[in-house]
Amino acid sequence: MVTNILFAILTIISIFSGIKFGYFHSHTPPLPFVISSLLLILGIFLIFLKIFLFKNRTNFKIHLIITIVNLIIVLYCLSPLFN
């Protein structure tokens, strides 16, 4: 449960920083991309460890939804349609 709370808070920070600073920069990767990329990598790793971390199926579903939201943010930042 603590993992889901931490992931949710960092995802909200990522979305807020994207709204405030933008999702695209010219020379450096934007903050939402960096946060969401790290959360995505960590989230996928934690999905493989789901046996030890998520005893409850609801917690696993919440974690999966948050990981998918971070994937959408990363794909949005990488999308050439919005640059």
mmCIF file of C-alpha atoms in Angstrom:
data_model
loop_
_atom_site.group_PDB
_atom_site.id
_atom_site.type_symbol
_atom_site.label_atom_id
_atom_site.label_comp_id
_atom_site.label_asym_id
_atom_site.label_seq_id
_atom_site.Cartn_x
_atom_site.Cartn_y
_atom_site.Cartn_z
ATOM 1 C CA MET A 1 0.000 0.000 0.000
ATOM 2 C CA VAL A 2 2.884 2.368 0.767
ATOM 3 C CA THR A 3 4.248 1.703 -2.714
ATOM 4 C CA ASN A 4 0.956 2.767 -4.289
ATOM 5 C CA ILE A 5 0.815 5.954 -2.229
ATOM 6 C CA LEU A 6 4.387 6.859 -3.182
ATOM 7 C CA PHE A 7 3.738 6.105 -6.855
ATOM 8 C CA ALA A 8 0.504 8.127 -6.815
ATOM 9 C CA ILE A 9 2.190 11.149 -5.215
ATOM 10 C CA LEU A 10 5.081 11.090 -7.694
ATOM 11 C CA THR A 11 2.668 10.656 -10.619
ATOM 12 C CA ILE A 12 0.675 13.692 -9.450
ATOM 13 C CA ILE A 13 3.926 15.679 -9.154
ATOM 14 C CA SER A 14 4.822 14.578 -12.676
ATOM 15 C CA ILE A 15 1.457 15.689 -14.066
ATOM 16 C CA PHE A 16 1.577 18.987 -12.146
ATOM 17 C CA SER A 17 5.102 19.769 -13.340
ATOM 18 C CA GLY A 18 4.004 18.977 -16.892
ATOM 19 C CA ILE A 19 1.155 21.437 -16.619
ATOM 20 C CA LYS A 20 3.311 24.097 -14.991
ATOM 21 C CA PHE A 21 6.560 23.772 -16.982
ATOM 22 C CA GLY A 22 5.399 21.968 -20.119
ATOM 23 C CA TYR A 23 5.989 18.527 -21.513
ATOM 24 C CA PHE A 24 8.564 19.562 -24.102
ATOM 25 C CA HIS A 25 11.922 21.323 -23.802
ATOM 26 C CA SER A 26 14.491 22.050 -26.434
ATOM 27 C CA HIS A 27 17.716 20.662 -24.970
ATOM 28 C CA THR A 28 16.957 18.786 -21.796
ATOM 29 C CA PRO A 29 14.317 16.157 -21.071
ATOM 30 C CA PRO A 30 11.286 17.640 -19.332
ATOM 31 C CA LEU A 31 10.725 16.897 -15.666
ATOM 32 C CA PRO A 32 7.512 14.867 -16.229
ATOM 33 C CA PHE A 33 9.398 12.644 -18.677
ATOM 34 C CA VAL A 34 12.199 12.002 -16.199
ATOM 35 C CA ILE A 35 9.885 11.295 -13.251
ATOM 36 C CA SER A 36 7.522 9.117 -15.268
ATOM 37 C CA SER A 37 10.362 7.207 -16.920
ATOM 38 C CA LEU A 38 11.882 6.344 -13.564
ATOM 39 C CA LEU A 39 8.486 5.381 -12.151
ATOM 40 C CA LEU A 40 7.780 3.270 -15.225
ATOM 41 C CA ILE A 41 11.048 1.362 -14.933
ATOM 42 C CA LEU A 42 10.581 0.885 -11.198
ATOM 43 C CA GLY A 43 6.899 0.002 -11.656
ATOM 44 C CA ILE A 44 7.632 -2.726 -14.188
ATOM 45 C CA PHE A 45 10.333 -4.118 -11.905
ATOM 46 C CA LEU A 46 7.881 -4.148 -8.984
ATOM 47 C CA ILE A 47 5.263 -5.912 -11.098
ATOM 48 C CA PHE A 48 7.703 -8.803 -11.439
ATOM 49 C CA LEU A 49 8.027 -8.821 -7.636
ATOM 50 C CA LYS A 50 4.256 -8.723 -7.136
ATOM 51 C CA ILE A 51 4.255 -11.966 -5.186
ATOM 52 C CA PHE A 52 6.173 -10.351 -2.337
ATOM 53 C CA LEU A 53 4.771 -6.812 -2.471
ATOM 54 C CA PHE A 54 1.109 -7.124 -3.379
ATOM 55 C CA LYS A 55 -0.731 -9.629 -1.211
ATOM 56 C CA ASN A 56 -3.994 -7.940 -2.140
ATOM 57 C CA ARG A 57 -5.242 -7.929 -5.755
ATOM 58 C CA THR A 58 -6.678 -4.414 -5.326
ATOM 59 C CA ASN A 59 -3.252 -3.010 -4.486
ATOM 60 C CA PHE A 60 -1.824 -4.700 -7.569
ATOM 61 C CA LYS A 61 -4.545 -3.232 -9.800
ATOM 62 C CA ILE A 62 -3.936 0.270 -8.410
ATOM 63 C CA HIS A 63 -0.204 -0.124 -9.007
ATOM 64 C CA LEU A 64 -0.834 -1.323 -12.551
ATOM 65 C CA ILE A 65 -3.103 1.658 -13.294
ATOM 66 C CA ILE A 66 -0.505 4.126 -11.971
ATOM 67 C CA THR A 67 2.208 2.439 -14.048
ATOM 68 C CA ILE A 68 0.019 2.725 -17.156
ATOM 69 C CA VAL A 69 -0.549 6.438 -16.456
ATOM 70 C CA ASN A 70 3.214 6.931 -16.299
ATOM 71 C CA LEU A 71 3.588 5.025 -19.584
ATOM 72 C CA ILE A 72 1.072 7.383 -21.194
ATOM 73 C CA ILE A 73 3.001 10.433 -19.932
ATOM 74 C CA VAL A 74 6.271 9.039 -21.306
ATOM 75 C CA LEU A 75 4.700 8.221 -24.672
ATOM 76 C CA TYR A 76 3.123 11.686 -24.799
ATOM 77 C CA CYS A 77 6.503 13.315 -24.214
ATOM 78 C CA LEU A 78 8.105 11.159 -26.912
ATOM 79 C CA SER A 79 5.305 11.556 -29.432
ATOM 80 C CA PRO A 80 6.322 13.507 -32.539
ATOM 81 C CA LEU A 81 2.711 14.635 -33.048
ATOM 82 C CA PHE A 82 2.831 17.022 -30.102
ATOM 83 C CA ASN A 83 6.338 18.462 -30.539
#
